[in-house]
CSV table of C-alpha atoms and ligand atoms in Angstrom, one decimal:
chain,number,residue,atom,x,y,z
V,1,MET,CA,0.0,0.0,0.0
V,2,LEU,CA,1.4,3.3,-1.1
V,3,PRO,CA,0.5,6.9,-1.2
V,4,PRO,CA,-1.9,8.3,-2.3
V,5,GLU,CA,-4.0,5.2,-1.5
V,6,THR,CA,-2.8,5.2,2.1
V,7,GLU,CA,-4.4,8.7,2.4
V,8,LEU,CA,-7.8,7.0,1.8
V,9,TRP,CA,-7.0,4.3,4.4
V,10,ASN,CA,-6.0,6.9,7.0
V,11,GLY,CA,-9.2,8.9,6.2
V,12,VAL,CA,-11.3,5.7,6.7
V,13,GLU,CA,-9.6,4.9,10.0
V,14,GLN,CA,-9.9,8.4,11.2
V,15,THR,CA,-13.6,8.4,10.5
V,16,ALA,CA,-13.9,5.1,12.3
V,17,ARG,CA,-12.2,6.6,15.4
V,18,GLU,CA,-14.5,9.6,15.3
V,19,VAL,CA,-17.8,7.6,14.9
V,20,PHE,CA,-16.9,4.8,17.3
V,21,GLY,CA,-15.6,7.4,19.8
V,22,SER,CA,-19.0,9.2,19.6
V,23,TYR,CA,-20.6,5.9,20.7
V,24,GLY,CA,-18.3,5.7,23.7
V,25,PHE,CA,-15.8,3.1,22.4
V,26,GLY,CA,-12.1,3.1,23.2
V,27,GLU,CA,-9.3,1.5,21.2
V,28,ILE,CA,-7.7,-1.9,22.1
V,29,ARG,CA,-4.6,-3.1,20.3
V,30,PRO,CA,-4.4,-6.8,20.6
V,31,PRO,CA,-1.2,-8.7,19.6
V,32,ILE,CA,-0.7,-10.0,16.0
V,33,PHE,CA,-0.1,-13.6,17.3
V,34,GLU,CA,-1.6,-15.6,20.1
V,35,PRO,CA,-1.5,-19.3,21.3
V,36,THR,CA,-3.2,-21.4,18.6
V,37,GLU,CA,-5.4,-22.9,21.3
V,38,LEU,CA,-7.1,-19.5,21.8
V,39,PHE,CA,-8.4,-19.4,18.3
V,40,ALA,CA,-9.2,-23.1,18.1
V,41,ARG,CA,-11.4,-22.9,21.2
V,42,SER,CA,-13.1,-19.7,20.3
V,43,ILE,CA,-13.8,-20.0,16.6
V,44,GLY,CA,-14.3,-23.8,16.6
V,45,LEU,CA,-12.3,-26.8,15.3
V,46,ASP,CA,-14.7,-27.6,12.5
V,47,THR,CA,-14.7,-24.1,11.0
V,48,ASP,CA,-12.8,-23.3,7.8
V,49,VAL,CA,-10.8,-20.7,9.6
V,50,VAL,CA,-9.4,-23.1,12.2
V,51,SER,CA,-9.3,-26.3,10.2
V,52,LYS,CA,-7.5,-25.0,7.1
V,53,GLU,CA,-6.8,-21.3,7.0
V,54,MET,CA,-4.7,-20.4,10.1
V,55,TYR,CA,-1.0,-19.6,9.8
V,56,SER,CA,0.2,-21.7,12.8
V,57,PHE,CA,3.8,-22.5,13.7
V,58,GLU,CA,5.7,-24.1,16.5
V,59,ASP,CA,7.6,-21.6,18.6
V,60,ARG,CA,11.0,-22.4,20.1
V,61,ASP,CA,9.5,-23.7,23.3
V,62,GLU,CA,7.4,-26.1,21.2
V,63,THR,CA,4.1,-24.3,21.8
V,64,SER,CA,2.0,-23.6,18.8
V,65,VAL,CA,1.2,-20.0,18.0
V,66,SER,CA,-0.9,-18.5,15.2
V,67,LEU,CA,-1.1,-15.3,13.3
V,68,ARG,CA,-4.5,-13.9,14.3
V,69,PRO,CA,-7.3,-14.8,11.8
V,70,GLU,CA,-9.7,-12.4,13.6
V,71,ALA,CA,-9.6,-10.4,16.8
V,72,THR,CA,-12.8,-11.3,18.8
V,73,ALA,CA,-11.0,-14.1,20.6
V,74,SER,CA,-8.1,-11.9,21.6
V,75,VAL,CA,-10.4,-9.2,22.9
V,76,CYS,CA,-12.2,-11.7,25.1
V,77,ARG,CA,-8.8,-13.1,26.3
V,78,ALA,CA,-7.7,-9.5,27.1
V,79,TYR,CA,-11.0,-8.8,28.9
V,80,ILE,CA,-10.3,-11.8,31.2
V,81,GLU,CA,-6.6,-11.1,31.6
V,82,HIS,CA,-7.1,-7.4,32.5
V,83,ASN,CA,-10.0,-8.0,34.9
V,84,MET,CA,-12.2,-5.8,32.7
V,85,HIS,CA,-15.3,-7.2,34.5
V,86,ALA,CA,-14.4,-4.9,37.4
V,87,LEU,CA,-14.8,-1.8,35.1
V,88,PRO,CA,-18.1,-0.1,34.6
V,89,GLN,CA,-20.1,-2.4,32.3
V,90,PRO,CA,-20.5,-2.8,29.4
V,91,VAL,CA,-16.9,-2.4,28.1
V,92,LYS,CA,-16.8,-1.0,24.6
V,93,LEU,CA,-13.7,-1.6,22.5
V,94,TYR,CA,-12.7,-1.1,18.9
V,95,TYR,CA,-9.6,-2.3,17.0
V,96,MET,CA,-8.1,-2.1,13.5
V,97,GLY,CA,-5.2,-4.0,11.9
V,98,PRO,CA,-4.0,-6.9,9.9
V,99,MET,CA,-5.6,-10.4,10.1
V,100,PHE,CA,-4.3,-13.6,8.4
V,101,ARG,CA,-6.2,-16.4,6.7
V,102,ARG,CA,-4.8,-18.8,4.2
V,103,GLU,CA,-7.6,-18.5,1.6
V,104,ARG,CA,-7.4,-18.6,-2.1
V,105,PRO,CA,-6.6,-15.0,-3.0
V,106,GLN,CA,-8.9,-13.1,-5.4
V,107,LYS,CA,-10.3,-9.6,-5.6
V,108,GLY,CA,-11.4,-8.6,-2.1
V,109,ARG,CA,-9.9,-11.8,-0.6
V,110,TYR,CA,-6.3,-11.8,0.7
V,111,ARG,CA,-4.1,-13.8,3.0
V,112,GLN,CA,-3.2,-10.6,4.9
V,113,PHE,CA,-6.2,-8.4,5.1
V,114,TYR,CA,-7.3,-5.6,7.4
V,115,GLN,CA,-10.3,-5.4,9.7
V,116,ILE,CA,-11.8,-2.6,11.7
V,117,GLY,CA,-13.9,-4.1,14.4
V,118,ALA,CA,-15.7,-3.4,17.7
V,119,GLU,CA,-16.9,-5.5,20.6
V,120,VAL,CA,-19.2,-4.8,23.6
V,121,LEU,CA,-18.6,-7.0,26.6
V,122,GLU,CA,-20.7,-7.1,29.7
V,123,ALA,CA,-20.0,-9.4,32.7
V,124,LEU,CA,-23.2,-10.6,34.4
V,125,GLN,CA,-23.8,-8.9,37.7
V,126,GLN,CA,-25.6,-10.5,40.6
V,127,GLY,CA,-29.3,-11.1,39.7
V,128,GLN,CA,-28.7,-10.5,36.0
V,129,GLY,CA,-29.3,-12.9,33.2
V,130,GLY,CA,-32.4,-14.6,31.8
V,131,ALA,CA,-35.5,-13.2,30.0
V,132,LYS,CA,-35.5,-9.8,31.8
V,133,ASP,CA,-32.3,-8.9,30.0
V,134,ILE,CA,-33.9,-9.3,26.6
V,135,PRO,CA,-34.8,-5.6,26.0
V,136,LYS,CA,-31.4,-4.4,27.1
V,137,ASP,CA,-29.4,-6.9,25.0
V,138,ALA,CA,-31.6,-6.1,22.0
V,139,ALA,CA,-31.0,-2.4,22.4
V,140,ILE,CA,-27.2,-3.0,22.6
V,141,ASP,CA,-27.3,-5.2,19.4
V,142,ALA,CA,-29.3,-2.5,17.6
V,143,GLU,CA,-27.0,0.3,18.7
V,144,VAL,CA,-23.9,-1.6,17.5
V,145,ILE,CA,-25.5,-2.2,14.1
V,146,GLU,CA,-26.6,1.5,14.0
V,147,MET,CA,-23.0,2.5,14.7
V,148,VAL,CA,-21.6,0.5,11.7
V,149,MET,CA,-24.3,1.8,9.4
V,150,THR,CA,-23.6,5.4,10.6
V,151,PHE,CA,-19.9,4.8,9.8
V,152,PHE,CA,-20.7,3.6,6.3
V,153,ALA,CA,-23.0,6.5,5.7
V,154,ARG,CA,-20.4,9.0,6.9
V,155,LEU,CA,-17.9,7.5,4.3
V,156,GLY,CA,-20.5,7.7,1.5
V,157,LEU,CA,-20.3,3.9,0.9
V,158,GLU,CA,-22.8,3.0,-1.8
V,159,GLY,CA,-25.3,0.1,-2.1
V,160,VAL,CA,-25.1,-0.8,1.6
V,161,GLU,CA,-27.5,-3.6,2.5
V,162,LEU,CA,-27.9,-5.1,6.0
V,163,ASP,CA,-29.0,-8.7,6.5
V,164,ILE,CA,-30.0,-9.9,9.9
V,165,ASN,CA,-30.9,-13.2,11.5
V,166,SER,CA,-31.2,-15.0,14.8
V,167,ILE,CA,-29.5,-18.4,15.2
V,168,GLY,CA,-31.0,-19.0,18.6
V,169,HIS,CA,-29.0,-20.4,21.5
V,170,ASN,CA,-27.5,-23.6,22.7
V,171,ALA,CA,-30.4,-25.0,24.8
V,172,PRO,CA,-32.1,-28.3,23.9
V,173,ASN,CA,-35.4,-26.6,22.9
V,174,CYS,CA,-33.7,-24.1,20.6
V,175,ARG,CA,-30.8,-24.3,18.1
V,176,PRO,CA,-29.9,-28.0,18.8
V,177,ALA,CA,-33.5,-29.0,18.1
V,178,TYR,CA,-33.4,-27.0,14.8
V,179,VAL,CA,-30.0,-28.5,13.8
V,180,ALA,CA,-31.4,-32.0,14.4
V,181,LYS,CA,-34.4,-31.2,12.3
V,182,LEU,CA,-32.2,-29.7,9.6
V,183,LYS,CA,-29.9,-32.6,9.6
V,184,ALA,CA,-32.7,-35.1,9.2
V,185,GLU,CA,-34.0,-33.1,6.2
V,186,LEU,CA,-30.5,-32.8,4.7
V,187,GLU,CA,-30.0,-36.6,5.0
V,188,ARG,CA,-33.2,-37.0,3.0
V,189,VAL,CA,-31.9,-34.8,0.1
V,190,LYS,CA,-28.2,-35.8,0.5
V,191,ASP,CA,-28.0,-37.3,-3.0
V,192,LYS,CA,-28.9,-34.0,-4.6
V,193,LEU,CA,-26.1,-32.1,-2.7
V,194,GLU,CA,-22.5,-31.6,-3.8
V,195,PRO,CA,-19.6,-33.2,-1.8
V,196,ASP,CA,-18.8,-30.1,0.3
V,197,SER,CA,-22.4,-29.9,1.6
V,198,GLN,CA,-22.6,-33.6,2.0
V,199,ARG,CA,-19.6,-33.4,4.3
V,200,ARG,CA,-21.1,-30.5,6.2
V,201,ILE,CA,-24.2,-32.5,7.1
V,202,GLU,CA,-21.9,-34.3,9.6
V,203,THR,CA,-19.5,-31.6,10.6
V,204,ASN,CA,-21.6,-28.4,10.6
V,205,PRO,CA,-25.1,-28.7,9.1
V,206,LEU,CA,-25.9,-25.0,9.5
V,207,ARG,CA,-23.1,-24.2,7.0
V,208,VAL,CA,-25.0,-25.9,4.2
V,209,LEU,CA,-27.3,-22.9,4.3
V,210,ASP,CA,-24.3,-20.7,3.3
V,211,SER,CA,-23.8,-22.6,0.0
V,212,LYS,CA,-23.6,-20.3,-3.1
V,213,LEU,CA,-23.7,-23.3,-5.5
V,214,GLU,CA,-26.4,-22.7,-8.1
V,215,SER,CA,-27.4,-26.4,-8.2
V,216,GLU,CA,-28.2,-26.5,-4.5
V,217,GLN,CA,-30.3,-23.3,-4.2
V,218,ALA,CA,-33.7,-24.9,-5.0
V,219,ILE,CA,-33.1,-27.7,-2.4
V,220,ILE,CA,-32.0,-25.2,0.3
V,221,ALA,CA,-35.1,-23.1,-0.3
V,222,THR,CA,-37.2,-26.1,0.9
V,223,LEU,CA,-35.3,-26.7,4.2
V,224,PRO,CA,-36.7,-25.9,7.6
V,225,ARG,CA,-36.1,-22.3,8.8
V,226,ILE,CA,-34.6,-21.5,12.2
V,227,ALA,CA,-37.1,-18.7,12.9
V,228,ASP,CA,-39.8,-21.3,13.2
V,229,CYS,CA,-37.8,-23.3,15.8
V,230,LEU,CA,-36.5,-20.5,18.1
V,231,CYS,CA,-37.3,-20.9,21.8
V,232,ASP,CA,-39.5,-18.2,23.3
V,233,ASP,CA,-36.7,-16.0,24.7
V,234,CYS,CA,-34.7,-16.1,21.4
V,235,ALA,CA,-37.9,-15.3,19.4
V,236,LYS,CA,-38.6,-12.4,21.7
V,237,GLN,CA,-35.1,-11.1,21.5
V,238,TYR,CA,-35.1,-11.2,17.7
V,239,ALA,CA,-38.4,-9.4,17.6
V,240,GLU,CA,-37.0,-6.7,19.9
V,241,VAL,CA,-33.8,-6.3,17.8
V,242,LYS,CA,-36.0,-5.6,14.8
V,243,ARG,CA,-38.2,-3.1,16.8
V,244,GLN,CA,-35.0,-1.4,18.0
V,245,LEU,CA,-33.6,-1.1,14.5
V,246,ASP,CA,-36.9,0.4,13.3
V,247,LEU,CA,-36.7,2.9,16.1
V,248,ARG,CA,-33.3,3.9,15.0
V,249,GLY,CA,-34.2,4.2,11.3
V,250,VAL,CA,-31.9,1.3,10.3
V,251,ALA,CA,-33.2,-0.6,7.3
V,252,TYR,CA,-32.6,-4.3,7.2
V,253,ARG,CA,-33.5,-7.5,5.4
V,254,GLU,CA,-34.2,-10.7,7.2
V,255,ASN,CA,-32.1,-13.6,5.9
V,256,TRP,CA,-32.8,-17.0,7.5
V,257,ARG,CA,-29.8,-18.5,5.7
V,258,LEU,CA,-27.3,-16.1,7.4
V,259,VAL,CA,-25.5,-18.4,9.9
V,260,ARG,CA,-21.9,-17.0,9.9
V,261,GLY,CA,-18.7,-19.1,9.7
V,262,LEU,CA,-17.5,-19.0,13.2
V,263,ASP,CA,-18.8,-21.1,16.1
V,264,TYR,CA,-19.1,-18.6,18.9
V,265,TYR,CA,-22.3,-16.9,17.7
V,266,MET,CA,-25.8,-17.1,19.3
V,267,ARG,CA,-29.0,-15.1,18.7
V,268,THR,CA,-28.3,-12.0,16.6
V,269,THR,CA,-26.2,-12.4,13.5
V,270,PHE,CA,-25.7,-9.8,10.8
V,271,GLU,CA,-23.8,-9.2,7.6
V,272,ILE,CA,-23.5,-6.1,5.4
V,273,THR,CA,-22.8,-6.0,1.7
V,274,ALA,CA,-21.8,-3.1,-0.5
V,275,LYS,CA,-21.5,-2.2,-4.2
V,276,GLY,CA,-18.7,-2.9,-6.5
V,277,LEU,CA,-17.2,-6.0,-4.9
V,278,GLY,CA,-18.3,-8.9,-7.1
V,279,SER,CA,-18.5,-12.3,-5.3
V,280,GLN,CA,-16.6,-11.2,-2.1
V,281,ASN,CA,-19.2,-8.5,-1.3
V,282,ALA,CA,-19.5,-9.0,2.5
V,283,VAL,CA,-18.0,-5.8,3.9
V,284,CYS,CA,-18.9,-6.5,7.5
V,285,GLY,CA,-20.0,-9.5,9.6
V,286,GLY,CA,-20.9,-9.8,13.3
V,287,GLY,CA,-23.2,-11.0,16.0
V,288,ARG,CA,-23.8,-11.9,19.6
V,289,TYR,CA,-21.5,-14.3,21.4
V,290,ASP,CA,-22.7,-14.6,25.0
V,291,GLY,CA,-20.7,-17.3,26.7
V,292,LEU,CA,-17.4,-17.0,24.8
V,293,VAL,CA,-15.6,-15.2,27.7
V,294,GLU,CA,-16.8,-18.0,30.0
V,295,LEU,CA,-15.6,-20.7,27.5
V,296,LEU,CA,-12.1,-19.0,27.7
V,297,GLY,CA,-12.1,-19.2,31.5
V,298,GLY,CA,-13.7,-15.9,32.5
V,299,GLN,CA,-17.0,-15.4,34.3
V,300,PRO,CA,-20.4,-15.4,32.6
V,301,THR,CA,-20.2,-12.5,30.1
V,302,LYS,CA,-22.3,-11.2,27.2
V,303,GLY,CA,-20.7,-10.1,24.0
V,304,ILE,CA,-21.7,-8.6,20.7
V,305,GLY,CA,-19.5,-7.2,17.9
V,306,PHE,CA,-18.6,-7.0,14.3
V,307,ALA,CA,-15.6,-6.7,12.0
V,308,ILE,CA,-15.4,-4.7,8.8
V,309,GLY,CA,-13.2,-5.9,5.9
V,310,GLU,CA,-11.2,-2.7,5.4
V,311,ASP,CA,-9.7,-3.8,2.0
V,312,ARG,CA,-13.2,-4.4,0.7
V,313,LEU,CA,-14.5,-1.2,2.1
V,314,ILE,CA,-11.7,0.7,0.4
V,315,LEU,CA,-12.3,-1.2,-2.9
V,316,SER,CA,-16.0,-0.2,-2.8
V,317,LEU,CA,-15.2,3.4,-2.2
V,318,GLN,CA,-12.6,3.4,-5.0
V,319,GLU,CA,-15.1,1.8,-7.4
V,320,ALA,CA,-17.6,4.5,-6.6
V,321,GLY,CA,-15.0,7.2,-7.5
V,322,LYS,CA,-14.3,8.1,-3.9
V,323,GLY,CA,-10.6,7.2,-4.0
V,324,ALA,CA,-7.9,9.5,-2.7
V,325,VAL,CA,-6.3,12.1,-4.9
V,326,ALA,CA,-2.6,12.5,-5.1
V,327,GLN,CA,-1.3,14.4,-2.1
V,328,GLY,CA,-0.1,17.8,-3.5
V,329,ARG,CA,1.8,20.5,-1.6
V,330,ASP,CA,0.4,23.9,-0.6
V,331,VAL,CA,3.7,25.7,-1.2
V,332,TYR,CA,6.9,25.1,-3.1
V,333,ILE,CA,9.6,27.4,-2.0
V,334,ALA,CA,11.6,28.4,-5.0
V,335,TRP,CA,14.7,30.0,-3.5
V,336,MET,CA,17.7,31.2,-5.4
V,337,GLY,CA,21.0,32.5,-4.1
V,338,GLU,CA,22.9,31.2,-1.0
V,339,LYS,CA,21.9,34.4,1.0
V,340,THR,CA,18.3,33.6,0.7
V,341,LEU,CA,18.6,30.1,2.2
V,342,ALA,CA,18.1,31.2,5.8
V,343,THR,CA,15.0,33.1,4.9
V,344,ALA,CA,13.7,30.1,2.9
V,345,ILE,CA,14.2,27.8,5.8
V,346,ALA,CA,12.4,30.2,8.2
V,347,ALA,CA,9.5,30.5,5.8
V,348,ALA,CA,9.2,26.7,5.4
V,349,GLN,CA,9.3,26.3,9.2
V,350,GLU,CA,6.7,28.9,9.8
V,351,SER,CA,4.3,27.6,7.1
V,352,ARG,CA,4.7,24.0,8.3
V,353,ALA,CA,3.9,25.0,11.8
V,354,ALA,CA,0.7,26.6,10.5
V,355,GLY,CA,-0.2,23.2,9.0
V,356,LEU,CA,0.7,23.8,5.4
V,357,ARG,CA,2.3,21.1,3.2
V,358,VAL,CA,5.6,22.6,2.1
V,359,GLU,CA,8.4,21.5,-0.2
V,360,LEU,CA,11.7,23.2,0.4
V,361,PRO,CA,14.2,22.0,-2.3
V,362,PRO,CA,17.5,21.0,-0.6
V,363,VAL,CA,19.7,22.9,-3.1
V,364,GLU,CA,19.0,26.0,-5.1
V,365,GLN,CA,17.4,25.6,-8.5
V,366,LYS,CA,17.2,27.7,-11.6
V,367,PHE,CA,13.9,29.6,-11.7
V,368,GLY,CA,12.4,27.6,-14.6
V,369,LYS,CA,13.3,24.2,-13.2
V,370,ALA,CA,11.9,25.2,-9.7
V,371,LEU,CA,8.5,26.1,-11.3
V,372,ALA,CA,8.4,23.0,-13.4
V,373,GLN,CA,9.1,20.9,-10.3
V,374,ALA,CA,6.4,22.7,-8.3
V,375,ASP,CA,4.0,22.0,-11.1
V,376,LYS,CA,4.9,18.3,-11.3
V,377,ILE,CA,4.3,17.6,-7.6
V,378,GLY,CA,1.0,19.4,-7.7
V,379,ALA,CA,1.9,22.5,-5.6
V,380,ARG,CA,-0.8,25.2,-5.4
V,381,PHE,CA,1.6,28.1,-4.9
V,382,ALA,CA,5.3,28.8,-5.5
V,383,LEU,CA,6.9,31.2,-3.1
V,384,ILE,CA,9.6,32.9,-5.0
V,385,LEU,CA,12.6,34.0,-2.9
V,386,GLY,CA,15.5,35.6,-4.7
V,387,GLU,CA,18.0,38.0,-3.2
V,388,ASP,CA,15.9,41.0,-4.3
V,389,GLU,CA,12.9,39.7,-2.5
V,390,VAL,CA,14.9,39.1,0.7
V,391,ALA,CA,16.5,42.6,0.5
V,392,SER,CA,13.2,44.5,-0.1
V,393,GLY,CA,11.0,42.4,2.2
V,394,LEU,CA,8.5,42.0,-0.6
V,395,TRP,CA,8.0,38.3,-1.5
V,396,THR,CA,6.5,37.0,-4.7
V,397,LEU,CA,3.8,34.4,-4.7
V,398,LYS,CA,2.7,32.6,-7.9
V,399,THR,CA,-0.6,30.7,-8.1
V,400,LEU,CA,0.3,27.8,-10.3
V,401,ALA,CA,-3.1,27.0,-11.7
V,402,THR,CA,-3.6,30.5,-13.1
V,403,GLY,CA,-0.1,31.8,-13.5
V,404,THR,CA,-0.9,35.0,-11.6
V,405,GLN,CA,1.8,36.5,-9.5
V,406,GLU,CA,1.7,39.0,-6.7
V,407,LYS,CA,4.1,40.7,-4.3
V,408,LEU,CA,3.3,40.8,-0.6
V,409,GLU,CA,5.0,41.8,2.6
V,410,LYS,CA,6.2,38.7,4.6
V,411,ALA,CA,3.5,39.0,7.3
V,412,ASP,CA,0.7,39.4,4.7
V,413,MET,CA,2.1,36.5,2.7
V,414,MET,CA,1.9,34.2,5.8
V,415,ASP,CA,-1.6,35.4,6.5
V,416,PHE,CA,-2.6,34.8,2.9
V,417,LEU,CA,-1.2,31.2,2.9
V,418,LYS,CA,-2.8,30.3,6.3
V,419,LYS,CA,-6.1,31.5,5.0
V,420,ALA,CA,-5.6,29.5,1.7
V,421,LYS,CA,-5.0,26.5,3.9
V,422,SER,CA,-8.3,26.8,5.7
V,423,SER,CA,-10.3,27.3,2.5
V,424,PRO,CA,-8.7,25.1,-0.1
V,425,GLN,CA,-11.4,25.8,-2.6
V,426,SER,CA,-10.7,29.6,-2.8
R,1,HAM,P1,-15.7,-12.6,9.5
R,1,HAM,O1,-17.1,-12.6,8.9
R,1,HAM,O2,-14.9,-13.8,9.5
R,1,HAM,O3,-16.0,-12.2,11.0
R,1,HAM,O4,-14.9,-11.4,9.0
R,1,HAM,C1,-15.4,-10.1,8.9
R,1,HAM,C2,-15.1,-9.4,7.6
R,1,HAM,O5,-13.7,-9.4,7.3
R,1,HAM,C3,-15.7,-10.1,6.4
R,1,HAM,O6,-17.1,-9.6,6.2
R,1,HAM,C4,-14.8,-9.5,5.3
R,1,HAM,O7,-15.2,-8.2,4.9
R,1,HAM,C5,-13.5,-9.5,5.9
R,1,HAM,N1,-12.6,-10.6,5.5
R,1,HAM,C6,-12.7,-11.9,6.1
R,1,HAM,N2,-11.7,-12.6,5.4
R,1,HAM,C7,-11.1,-11.9,4.5
R,1,HAM,C8,-10.1,-12.1,3.5
R,1,HAM,N3,-9.4,-13.2,3.4
R,1,HAM,N4,-9.7,-11.0,2.7
R,1,HAM,C9,-10.4,-9.8,2.8
R,1,HAM,N5,-11.3,-9.6,3.7
R,1,HAM,C10,-11.7,-10.6,4.6
R,1,HAM,C11,-15.0,-12.0,12.0
R,1,HAM,O8,-13.9,-12.0,11.8
R,1,HAM,C12,-15.6,-11.8,13.4
R,1,HAM,N6,-14.4,-11.7,14.3
R,1,HAM,C13,-16.5,-10.6,13.5
R,1,HAM,C14,-17.0,-10.3,14.8
R,1,HAM,C15,-16.6,-9.5,15.7
R,1,HAM,N7,-18.1,-11.0,15.3
R,1,HAM,C16,-18.3,-10.5,16.6
R,1,HAM,N8,-17.4,-9.6,16.8
């Protein structure tokens, strides 16, 4: 990644910090690698991510470590390690940085990719838990989703579509009952499915619903739907999430096939797609993961979060013509004559301190060459400093786009440039 594209990346990250900050989130910087065990336990052994995509290697002490394929597991590990349950709850954290998955690379899918994510964690206090928490949990889910949608709107991302679902929870009368029903139905139609899906009937039947294969779509459409099998509490929670999204003016589409590829989810799941991305069009995925902190050795804790694929977000912005423009300079200081160097340096220092982007050539140049160079790097103004200018105190400023030139006293020149900086259109 190089300039000017990195300008766009920085702008996107800056906007994320502003928007997430406005919702009360603080930044966490988890490590790039962790014990393999952490990811295996959190994400699940039968998932694609853990079973075939992790970059794992043996460390010198013969423990296995992995480059992080995602950050939710690390955030939960940090929550436990740093006793964050003792802080005012919920704890709201965001992160950004590289993740690693050994997938087949294509447009929008890379082995080192970048995520911007956020997590809300809440340790259960005495007397908490159960059905009375449903309205609160649903409100948190909806606010987290509202926050991503606000971020995308602020960036001007186009064709944004939000899919939501509930995948219930792990009690016998909820998801396990549905999975058993689904599995029985899948066994019945097994012959019509492709080998990948046939295998998943055993390992992870829910993932069959994720299939994009044309030949399987008609069969999948006839399968039982989880919404019809949710327990009362999960059904109530799902209805409340939808009501909360409506209250916040967030438009969504219900997608009963949205099951997500990581094992830690329960209840609310969501995915967001955007324009211009082809087949890899999921720009954000997330959901609720109550119980993950407990699974990792912490106390009972609720969790909800998401991660945005930053590479895909940037691609979509670029396809929509919202890419970065080459970073120009405000001022090119064309100085001539050794005696003017001290003045040129002082002018550069003062303009830089005022926030202007300044190019000060290291050695003196001939006038024509200096102006050609100023033009080439996209400078708006050339400040011309020759010995005459320094002696008279009247400096020359050339506006490169129009070719107009004017002479100004030093103080007026600095005022003019500072104003030009604050209104770049003028
Ligand atoms: P995920 O769906 O695995 O979820 O990844 C989130 C997003 O990361 C995807 O929607 C996609 O935009 C991007 N992404 C994933 N793999 C690649 C890749 N190989 N190349 C480019 N982009 C990619 C998670 O990672 C969860 N940790 C999200 C979460 C946070 N759930 C709760 N909290």
